[in-house]
mmCIF file of C-alpha atoms in Angstrom:
data_model
loop_
_atom_site.group_PDB
_atom_site.id
_atom_site.type_symbol
_atom_site.label_atom_id
_atom_site.label_comp_id
_atom_site.label_asym_id
_atom_site.label_seq_id
_atom_site.Cartn_x
_atom_site.Cartn_y
_atom_site.Cartn_z
ATOM 1 C CA UNK J 1 0.000 0.000 0.000
ATOM 2 C CA UNK J 2 0.992 3.633 -0.369
ATOM 3 C CA UNK J 3 2.102 3.533 -4.001
ATOM 4 C CA UNK J 4 5.521 3.130 -5.539
ATOM 5 C CA UNK J 5 7.105 5.996 -3.588
ATOM 6 C CA UNK J 6 6.225 4.259 -0.303
ATOM 7 C CA UNK J 7 7.761 0.992 -1.554
ATOM 8 C CA UNK J 8 10.961 2.779 -2.592
ATOM 9 C CA UNK J 9 11.219 4.555 0.784
ATOM 10 C CA UNK J 10 10.731 1.226 2.600
ATOM 11 C CA UNK J 11 13.416 -0.454 0.467
ATOM 12 C CA UNK J 12 15.905 2.351 1.127
ATOM 13 C CA UNK J 13 15.291 2.186 4.875
ATOM 14 C CA UNK J 14 15.719 -1.595 4.808
ATOM 15 C CA UNK J 15 19.227 -1.412 3.294
ATOM 16 C CA UNK J 16 20.576 1.718 4.952
ATOM 17 C CA UNK J 17 23.964 1.284 6.697
ATOM 18 C CA UNK J 18 23.679 -0.432 10.074
ATOM 19 C CA UNK J 19 20.679 -2.581 9.131
ATOM 20 C CA UNK J 20 20.836 -6.368 8.923
ATOM 21 C CA UNK J 21 19.430 -6.343 5.355
ATOM 22 C CA UNK J 22 21.965 -5.773 2.575
ATOM 23 C CA UNK J 23 19.685 -6.127 -0.455
ATOM 24 C CA UNK J 24 16.037 -5.541 -1.290
ATOM 25 C CA UNK J 25 14.134 -5.949 -4.577
ATOM 26 C CA UNK J 26 10.945 -4.117 -5.518
ATOM 27 C CA UNK J 27 9.105 -6.217 -8.106
ATOM 28 C CA UNK J 28 5.623 -7.212 -9.241
ATOM 29 C CA UNK J 29 4.035 -9.777 -6.962
ATOM 30 C CA UNK J 30 1.613 -10.734 -9.736
ATOM 31 C CA UNK J 31 4.443 -12.030 -11.949
ATOM 32 C CA UNK J 32 5.236 -15.547 -10.708
ATOM 33 C CA UNK J 33 8.263 -15.890 -12.994
ATOM 34 C CA UNK J 34 9.661 -12.697 -11.503
ATOM 35 C CA UNK J 35 9.258 -14.067 -7.975
ATOM 36 C CA UNK J 36 10.799 -17.411 -8.962
ATOM 37 C CA UNK J 37 13.796 -15.690 -10.564
ATOM 38 C CA UNK J 38 14.414 -13.641 -7.408
ATOM 39 C CA UNK J 39 14.341 -16.625 -5.047
ATOM 40 C CA UNK J 40 16.050 -19.107 -7.356
ATOM 41 C CA UNK J 41 19.652 -20.007 -6.302
ATOM 42 C CA UNK J 42 20.736 -19.521 -9.926
ATOM 43 C CA UNK J 43 19.269 -17.322 -12.645
ATOM 44 C CA UNK J 44 17.183 -19.347 -15.098
ATOM 45 C CA UNK J 45 16.695 -17.928 -18.639
ATOM 46 C CA UNK J 46 13.274 -19.583 -18.820
ATOM 47 C CA UNK J 47 11.998 -16.900 -16.422
ATOM 48 C CA UNK J 48 12.631 -14.207 -19.026
ATOM 49 C CA UNK J 49 14.596 -10.987 -18.666
ATOM 50 C CA UNK J 50 15.364 -9.821 -15.100
ATOM 51 C CA UNK J 51 12.598 -7.613 -13.675
ATOM 52 C CA UNK J 52 12.373 -5.360 -10.655
ATOM 53 C CA UNK J 53 14.622 -2.778 -8.998
ATOM 54 C CA UNK J 54 17.532 -3.786 -6.753
ATOM 55 C CA UNK J 55 18.377 -1.726 -3.655
ATOM 56 C CA UNK J 56 21.623 -2.503 -1.822
ATOM 57 C CA UNK J 57 23.484 -1.064 1.159
ATOM 58 C CA UNK J 58 25.613 1.902 -0.038
ATOM 59 C CA UNK J 59 29.333 1.098 -0.049
ATOM 60 C CA UNK J 60 28.809 -2.643 0.300
ATOM 61 C CA UNK J 61 30.556 -5.277 -1.789
ATOM 62 C CA UNK J 62 27.188 -6.168 -3.301
ATOM 63 C CA UNK J 63 26.755 -2.587 -4.531
ATOM 64 C CA UNK J 64 30.220 -2.642 -6.122
ATOM 65 C CA UNK J 65 29.422 -5.926 -7.876
ATOM 66 C CA UNK J 66 26.085 -4.616 -9.134
ATOM 67 C CA UNK J 67 27.665 -1.408 -10.467
ATOM 68 C CA UNK J 68 30.413 -3.334 -12.253
ATOM 69 C CA UNK J 69 27.863 -5.627 -13.919
ATOM 70 C CA UNK J 70 25.729 -2.643 -14.922
ATOM 71 C CA UNK J 71 28.702 -0.788 -16.420
ATOM 72 C CA UNK J 72 29.807 -3.874 -18.358
ATOM 73 C CA UNK J 73 26.317 -4.476 -19.758
ATOM 74 C CA UNK J 74 25.816 -0.804 -20.658
ATOM 75 C CA UNK J 75 29.170 -0.598 -22.405
ATOM 76 C CA UNK J 76 28.566 -3.791 -24.385
ATOM 77 C CA UNK J 77 25.074 -2.786 -25.500
ATOM 78 C CA UNK J 78 26.055 0.807 -26.160
ATOM 79 C CA UNK J 79 29.018 -0.091 -28.350
ATOM 80 C CA UNK J 80 26.985 -2.608 -30.313
ATOM 81 C CA UNK J 81 24.003 -0.328 -30.953
ATOM 82 C CA UNK J 82 26.094 2.767 -31.635
ATOM 83 C CA UNK J 83 28.258 0.973 -34.180
ATOM 84 C CA UNK J 84 25.215 -0.533 -35.862
ATOM 85 C CA UNK J 85 23.576 2.899 -36.020
ATOM 86 C CA UNK J 86 26.691 4.510 -37.492
ATOM 87 C CA UNK J 87 27.086 1.730 -40.057
ATOM 88 C CA UNK J 88 23.481 2.182 -41.254
ATOM 89 C CA UNK J 89 23.786 5.953 -41.492
ATOM 90 C CA UNK J 90 27.163 5.800 -43.249
ATOM 91 C CA UNK J 91 25.911 3.218 -45.768
ATOM 92 C CA UNK J 92 22.869 5.407 -46.562
ATOM 93 C CA UNK J 93 25.169 8.404 -47.106
ATOM 94 C CA UNK J 94 27.510 6.463 -49.404
ATOM 95 C CA UNK J 95 24.652 5.142 -51.549
ATOM 96 C CA UNK J 96 23.037 8.598 -51.666
ATOM 97 C CA UNK J 97 26.206 10.046 -53.162
ATOM 98 C CA UNK J 98 26.074 7.383 -55.875
ATOM 99 C CA UNK J 99 22.401 8.196 -56.520
ATOM 100 C CA UNK J 100 23.153 11.910 -56.821
ATOM 101 C CA UNK J 101 25.641 11.150 -59.581
ATOM 102 C CA UNK J 102 23.040 9.318 -61.687
ATOM 103 C CA UNK J 103 21.195 11.195 -64.459
ATOM 104 C CA UNK J 104 17.519 11.920 -63.916
ATOM 105 C CA UNK J 105 16.524 9.210 -66.388
ATOM 106 C CA UNK J 106 18.058 6.514 -64.202
ATOM 107 C CA UNK J 107 16.511 7.898 -61.016
ATOM 108 C CA UNK J 108 13.160 7.958 -62.812
ATOM 109 C CA UNK J 109 13.597 4.311 -63.793
ATOM 110 C CA UNK J 110 14.247 3.390 -60.150
ATOM 111 C CA UNK J 111 11.032 5.112 -59.078
ATOM 112 C CA UNK J 112 8.988 3.347 -61.765
ATOM 113 C CA UNK J 113 10.466 0.024 -60.642
ATOM 114 C CA UNK J 114 9.476 0.781 -57.027
ATOM 115 C CA UNK J 115 5.929 1.652 -58.133
ATOM 116 C CA UNK J 116 5.640 -1.582 -60.092
ATOM 117 C CA UNK J 117 7.019 -3.639 -57.198
ATOM 118 C CA UNK J 118 4.265 -2.426 -54.841
ATOM 119 C CA UNK J 119 1.644 -3.854 -57.205
ATOM 120 C CA UNK J 120 3.617 -6.972 -58.082
ATOM 121 C CA UNK J 121 4.066 -7.889 -54.394
ATOM 122 C CA UNK J 122 0.581 -6.822 -53.367
ATOM 123 C CA UNK J 123 -0.342 -10.159 -51.759
ATOM 124 C CA UNK J 124 2.881 -10.293 -49.742
ATOM 125 C CA UNK J 125 2.372 -6.747 -48.442
ATOM 126 C CA UNK J 126 -1.266 -7.315 -47.501
ATOM 127 C CA UNK J 127 -0.401 -10.526 -45.648
ATOM 128 C CA UNK J 128 2.224 -8.689 -43.591
ATOM 129 C CA UNK J 129 -0.269 -5.916 -42.904
ATOM 130 C CA UNK J 130 -2.834 -8.484 -41.752
ATOM 131 C CA UNK J 131 -0.422 -9.560 -38.993
ATOM 132 C CA UNK J 132 -0.226 -5.975 -37.731
ATOM 133 C CA UNK J 133 -4.002 -5.598 -37.870
ATOM 134 C CA UNK J 134 -4.482 -8.833 -35.932
ATOM 135 C CA UNK J 135 -2.041 -7.683 -33.240
ATOM 136 C CA UNK J 136 -3.752 -4.279 -33.059
ATOM 137 C CA UNK J 137 -7.138 -5.881 -32.476
ATOM 138 C CA UNK J 138 -5.730 -8.079 -29.716
ATOM 139 C CA UNK J 139 -4.180 -5.032 -28.054
ATOM 140 C CA UNK J 140 -7.461 -3.119 -28.178
ATOM 141 C CA UNK J 141 -6.069 -0.440 -30.490
ATOM 142 C CA UNK J 142 -8.476 2.398 -31.297
ATOM 143 C CA UNK J 143 -10.542 2.280 -34.491
ATOM 144 C CA UNK J 144 -8.880 5.449 -35.778
ATOM 145 C CA UNK J 145 -5.392 3.967 -35.445
ATOM 146 C CA UNK J 146 -6.450 0.668 -37.025
ATOM 147 C CA UNK J 147 -7.868 2.614 -39.972
ATOM 148 C CA UNK J 148 -4.539 4.400 -40.502
ATOM 149 C CA UNK J 149 -2.689 1.115 -40.071
ATOM 150 C CA UNK J 150 -4.686 -0.795 -42.686
ATOM 151 C CA UNK J 151 -3.339 -1.315 -46.199
ATOM 152 C CA UNK J 152 -5.671 -2.216 -49.075
ATOM 153 C CA UNK J 153 -5.315 -2.932 -52.786
ATOM 154 C CA UNK J 154 -6.727 0.520 -53.456
ATOM 155 C CA UNK J 155 -4.125 2.165 -51.198
ATOM 156 C CA UNK J 156 -1.283 0.306 -52.900
ATOM 157 C CA UNK J 157 -2.610 1.318 -56.324
ATOM 158 C CA UNK J 158 -2.798 4.941 -55.182
ATOM 159 C CA UNK J 159 0.731 4.751 -53.769
ATOM 160 C CA UNK J 160 2.081 3.345 -57.040
ATOM 161 C CA UNK J 161 0.335 6.080 -59.000
ATOM 162 C CA UNK J 162 1.712 8.757 -56.666
ATOM 163 C CA UNK J 163 5.272 7.451 -57.038
ATOM 164 C CA UNK J 164 4.943 7.598 -60.840
ATOM 165 C CA UNK J 165 3.756 11.194 -60.548
ATOM 166 C CA UNK J 166 6.857 12.027 -58.499
ATOM 167 C CA UNK J 167 8.998 10.311 -61.137
ATOM 168 C CA UNK J 168 7.429 12.442 -63.874
ATOM 169 C CA UNK J 169 8.189 15.727 -62.136
ATOM 170 C CA UNK J 170 11.037 17.933 -63.426
ATOM 171 C CA UNK J 171 14.433 17.112 -61.957
ATOM 172 C CA UNK J 172 14.634 18.849 -58.552
ATOM 173 C CA UNK J 173 18.453 18.766 -58.594
ATOM 174 C CA UNK J 174 20.689 21.335 -60.214
ATOM 175 C CA UNK J 175 17.964 23.951 -60.577
ATOM 176 C CA UNK J 176 19.324 27.511 -60.528
ATOM 177 C CA UNK J 177 17.004 29.401 -58.165
ATOM 178 C CA UNK J 178 18.874 32.689 -58.206
ATOM 179 C CA UNK J 179 22.004 34.217 -59.663
ATOM 180 C CA UNK J 180 23.860 37.378 -58.773
ATOM 181 C CA UNK J 181 26.953 39.028 -60.211
ATOM 182 C CA UNK J 182 29.192 40.015 -57.315
ATOM 183 C CA UNK J 183 31.982 41.459 -59.436
ATOM 184 C CA UNK J 184 33.278 41.400 -62.976
ATOM 185 C CA UNK J 185 33.564 37.683 -63.840
ATOM 186 C CA UNK J 186 32.343 36.549 -60.378
ATOM 187 C CA UNK J 187 28.816 35.158 -60.089
ATOM 188 C CA UNK J 188 27.020 33.733 -57.042
ATOM 189 C CA UNK J 189 24.374 31.123 -57.850
ATOM 190 C CA UNK J 190 21.756 29.480 -55.647
ATOM 191 C CA UNK J 191 21.388 25.889 -56.913
ATOM 192 C CA UNK J 192 19.282 23.029 -55.533
ATOM 193 C CA UNK J 193 21.259 20.073 -54.181
ATOM 194 C CA UNK J 194 20.370 17.021 -52.038
ATOM 195 C CA UNK J 195 20.308 17.532 -48.273
ATOM 196 C CA UNK J 196 22.274 14.329 -47.660
ATOM 197 C CA UNK J 197 20.936 11.757 -45.180
ATOM 198 C CA UNK J 198 17.461 12.228 -43.724
ATOM 199 C CA UNK J 199 16.064 10.488 -40.670
ATOM 200 C CA UNK J 200 12.269 10.390 -40.684
ATOM 201 C CA UNK J 201 10.365 9.263 -37.589
ATOM 202 C CA UNK J 202 6.716 8.554 -38.352
ATOM 203 C CA UNK J 203 3.817 6.912 -36.593
ATOM 204 C CA UNK J 204 1.707 3.912 -37.520
ATOM 205 C CA UNK J 205 0.924 4.691 -41.159
ATOM 206 C CA UNK J 206 2.739 2.108 -43.298
ATOM 207 C CA UNK J 207 1.730 3.954 -46.471
ATOM 208 C CA UNK J 208 4.063 6.756 -45.340
ATOM 209 C CA UNK J 209 7.103 4.546 -45.941
ATOM 210 C CA UNK J 210 6.846 4.299 -49.769
ATOM 211 C CA UNK J 211 5.806 7.965 -50.038
ATOM 212 C CA UNK J 212 8.838 9.183 -48.077
ATOM 213 C CA UNK J 213 11.118 6.731 -49.886
ATOM 214 C CA UNK J 214 10.003 8.000 -53.296
ATOM 215 C CA UNK J 215 10.622 11.636 -52.366
ATOM 216 C CA UNK J 216 14.081 10.796 -51.034
ATOM 217 C CA UNK J 217 15.024 8.817 -54.141
ATOM 218 C CA UNK J 218 13.770 11.551 -56.465
ATOM 219 C CA UNK J 219 15.839 14.175 -54.638
ATOM 220 C CA UNK J 220 19.001 12.073 -54.266
ATOM 221 C CA UNK J 221 18.907 11.689 -50.489
ATOM 222 C CA UNK J 222 19.764 8.775 -48.215
ATOM 223 C CA UNK J 223 17.083 7.751 -45.754
ATOM 224 C CA UNK J 224 16.719 6.307 -42.260
ATOM 225 C CA UNK J 225 13.141 5.380 -41.359
ATOM 226 C CA UNK J 226 11.612 4.679 -37.938
ATOM 227 C CA UNK J 227 7.941 3.759 -37.991
ATOM 228 C CA UNK J 228 5.548 2.932 -35.197
ATOM 229 C CA UNK J 229 5.841 -0.517 -33.628
ATOM 230 C CA UNK J 230 2.192 -1.205 -34.510
ATOM 231 C CA UNK J 231 3.193 -1.401 -38.203
ATOM 232 C CA UNK J 232 6.355 -3.466 -37.711
ATOM 233 C CA UNK J 233 5.428 -6.299 -40.112
ATOM 234 C CA UNK J 234 4.074 -3.933 -42.770
ATOM 235 C CA UNK J 235 7.112 -1.659 -42.632
ATOM 236 C CA UNK J 236 9.527 -4.593 -42.825
ATOM 237 C CA UNK J 237 7.744 -6.009 -45.890
ATOM 238 C CA UNK J 238 7.574 -2.617 -47.626
ATOM 239 C CA UNK J 239 11.245 -1.964 -46.884
ATOM 240 C CA UNK J 240 12.205 -5.349 -48.315
ATOM 241 C CA UNK J 241 10.156 -4.864 -51.513
ATOM 242 C CA UNK J 242 11.404 -1.307 -52.073
ATOM 243 C CA UNK J 243 15.016 -2.338 -51.410
ATOM 244 C CA UNK J 244 14.794 -5.093 -54.022
ATOM 245 C CA UNK J 245 13.250 -2.647 -56.497
ATOM 246 C CA UNK J 246 16.025 -0.083 -55.962
ATOM 247 C CA UNK J 247 18.736 -2.621 -56.726
ATOM 248 C CA UNK J 248 16.814 -3.997 -59.696
ATOM 249 C CA UNK J 249 15.833 -0.612 -61.135
ATOM 250 C CA UNK J 250 19.362 0.758 -60.864
ATOM 251 C CA UNK J 251 20.948 -2.327 -62.371
ATOM 252 C CA UNK J 252 22.865 -2.858 -59.135
ATOM 253 C CA UNK J 253 24.371 0.644 -59.136
ATOM 254 C CA UNK J 254 22.486 1.594 -55.964
ATOM 255 C CA UNK J 255 22.262 -0.794 -53.016
ATOM 256 C CA UNK J 256 19.235 -1.201 -50.784
ATOM 257 C CA UNK J 257 21.329 0.376 -47.995
ATOM 258 C CA UNK J 258 20.280 3.801 -49.246
ATOM 259 C CA UNK J 259 17.107 3.283 -47.199
ATOM 260 C CA UNK J 260 17.604 1.828 -43.723
ATOM 261 C CA UNK J 261 14.802 0.731 -41.423
ATOM 262 C CA UNK J 262 15.379 1.592 -37.766
ATOM 263 C CA UNK J 263 13.656 -0.943 -35.518
ATOM 264 C CA UNK J 264 14.428 0.061 -31.932
ATOM 265 C CA UNK J 265 14.222 3.149 -29.749
ATOM 266 C CA UNK J 266 17.830 2.575 -28.745
ATOM 267 C CA UNK J 267 18.910 3.004 -32.355
ATOM 268 C CA UNK J 268 16.934 6.262 -32.593
ATOM 269 C CA UNK J 269 18.698 7.679 -29.550
ATOM 270 C CA UNK J 270 22.082 6.714 -30.972
ATOM 271 C CA UNK J 271 21.337 8.106 -34.416
ATOM 272 C CA UNK J 272 20.276 11.458 -32.997
ATOM 273 C CA UNK J 273 23.883 11.841 -31.900
ATOM 274 C CA UNK J 274 25.315 11.114 -35.365
ATOM 275 C CA UNK J 275 25.177 14.705 -36.590
ATOM 276 C CA UNK J 276 28.360 14.151 -38.584
ATOM 277 C CA UNK J 277 26.476 11.684 -40.817
ATOM 278 C CA UNK J 278 22.760 12.531 -40.508
ATOM 279 C CA UNK J 279 21.871 15.955 -41.907
ATOM 280 C CA UNK J 280 18.213 16.352 -40.995
ATOM 281 C CA UNK J 281 15.758 14.661 -38.615
ATOM 282 C CA UNK J 282 12.024 15.034 -39.253
ATOM 283 C CA UNK J 283 9.329 13.720 -36.872
ATOM 284 C CA UNK J 284 6.145 13.172 -38.889
ATOM 285 C CA UNK J 285 2.904 12.545 -37.021
ATOM 286 C CA UNK J 286 0.827 13.820 -34.131
ATOM 287 C CA UNK J 287 1.648 16.637 -31.715
ATOM 288 C CA UNK J 288 2.638 13.978 -29.158
ATOM 289 C CA UNK J 289 5.338 12.671 -31.483
#
């Protein structure tokens, strides 16, 4: 009773210097596996990941051991995730530079191939989307969110048509927007160029993924995408289909790495620190996002 703050205060009093107790764990009493893992002589992986909060006597050997284990785990996970994040961002940048060097005709061909792939792999995409819809219903997701989450044949047809429209637009690169003569023989020109590598964070609208991808490809930018977890299966399937289409449409000149799919919050946090590789971060969604 008394809420979490009362439990934390009781745990701290129990392990304060001078008390007989050296360790105390605050955990859910409704989770039997959690209780078993706490009282088991040895940790058993079948109980799942460790749960609860450990309180120990300050300055004790147990505290030192716990801190050492925490530092080792944090360092191992941090190095792994950070390196993975940097590799994804760097690969997207490298492929974007190759894309920028291609003539508009070849970038247009890539976009048409992506549009065709969405229709060609329609059944595969709808099956993946059905898994997300099933999970959403089990989780009691709101009707509005389920509606945004749902892909249909009509939506895929509209997406393919929209990508072709983007492909048919005038080349956005190399356009002279303004020109000014600063001195005799010295001109200053304002010319459109790619931004570089974009990181787009969007919510549970899987149809956003091909739209954003098409705009990035048309403008010669690399892309890192983080969608909502509710659309995990749909996003993975769309990313796979679009990646195949990019490699096919470019004749292997551009690798699928130009568009990376970020799957964890840890990767997002790491990538936000890669300002030497990522040029712009755009959150796309509700005010809460």
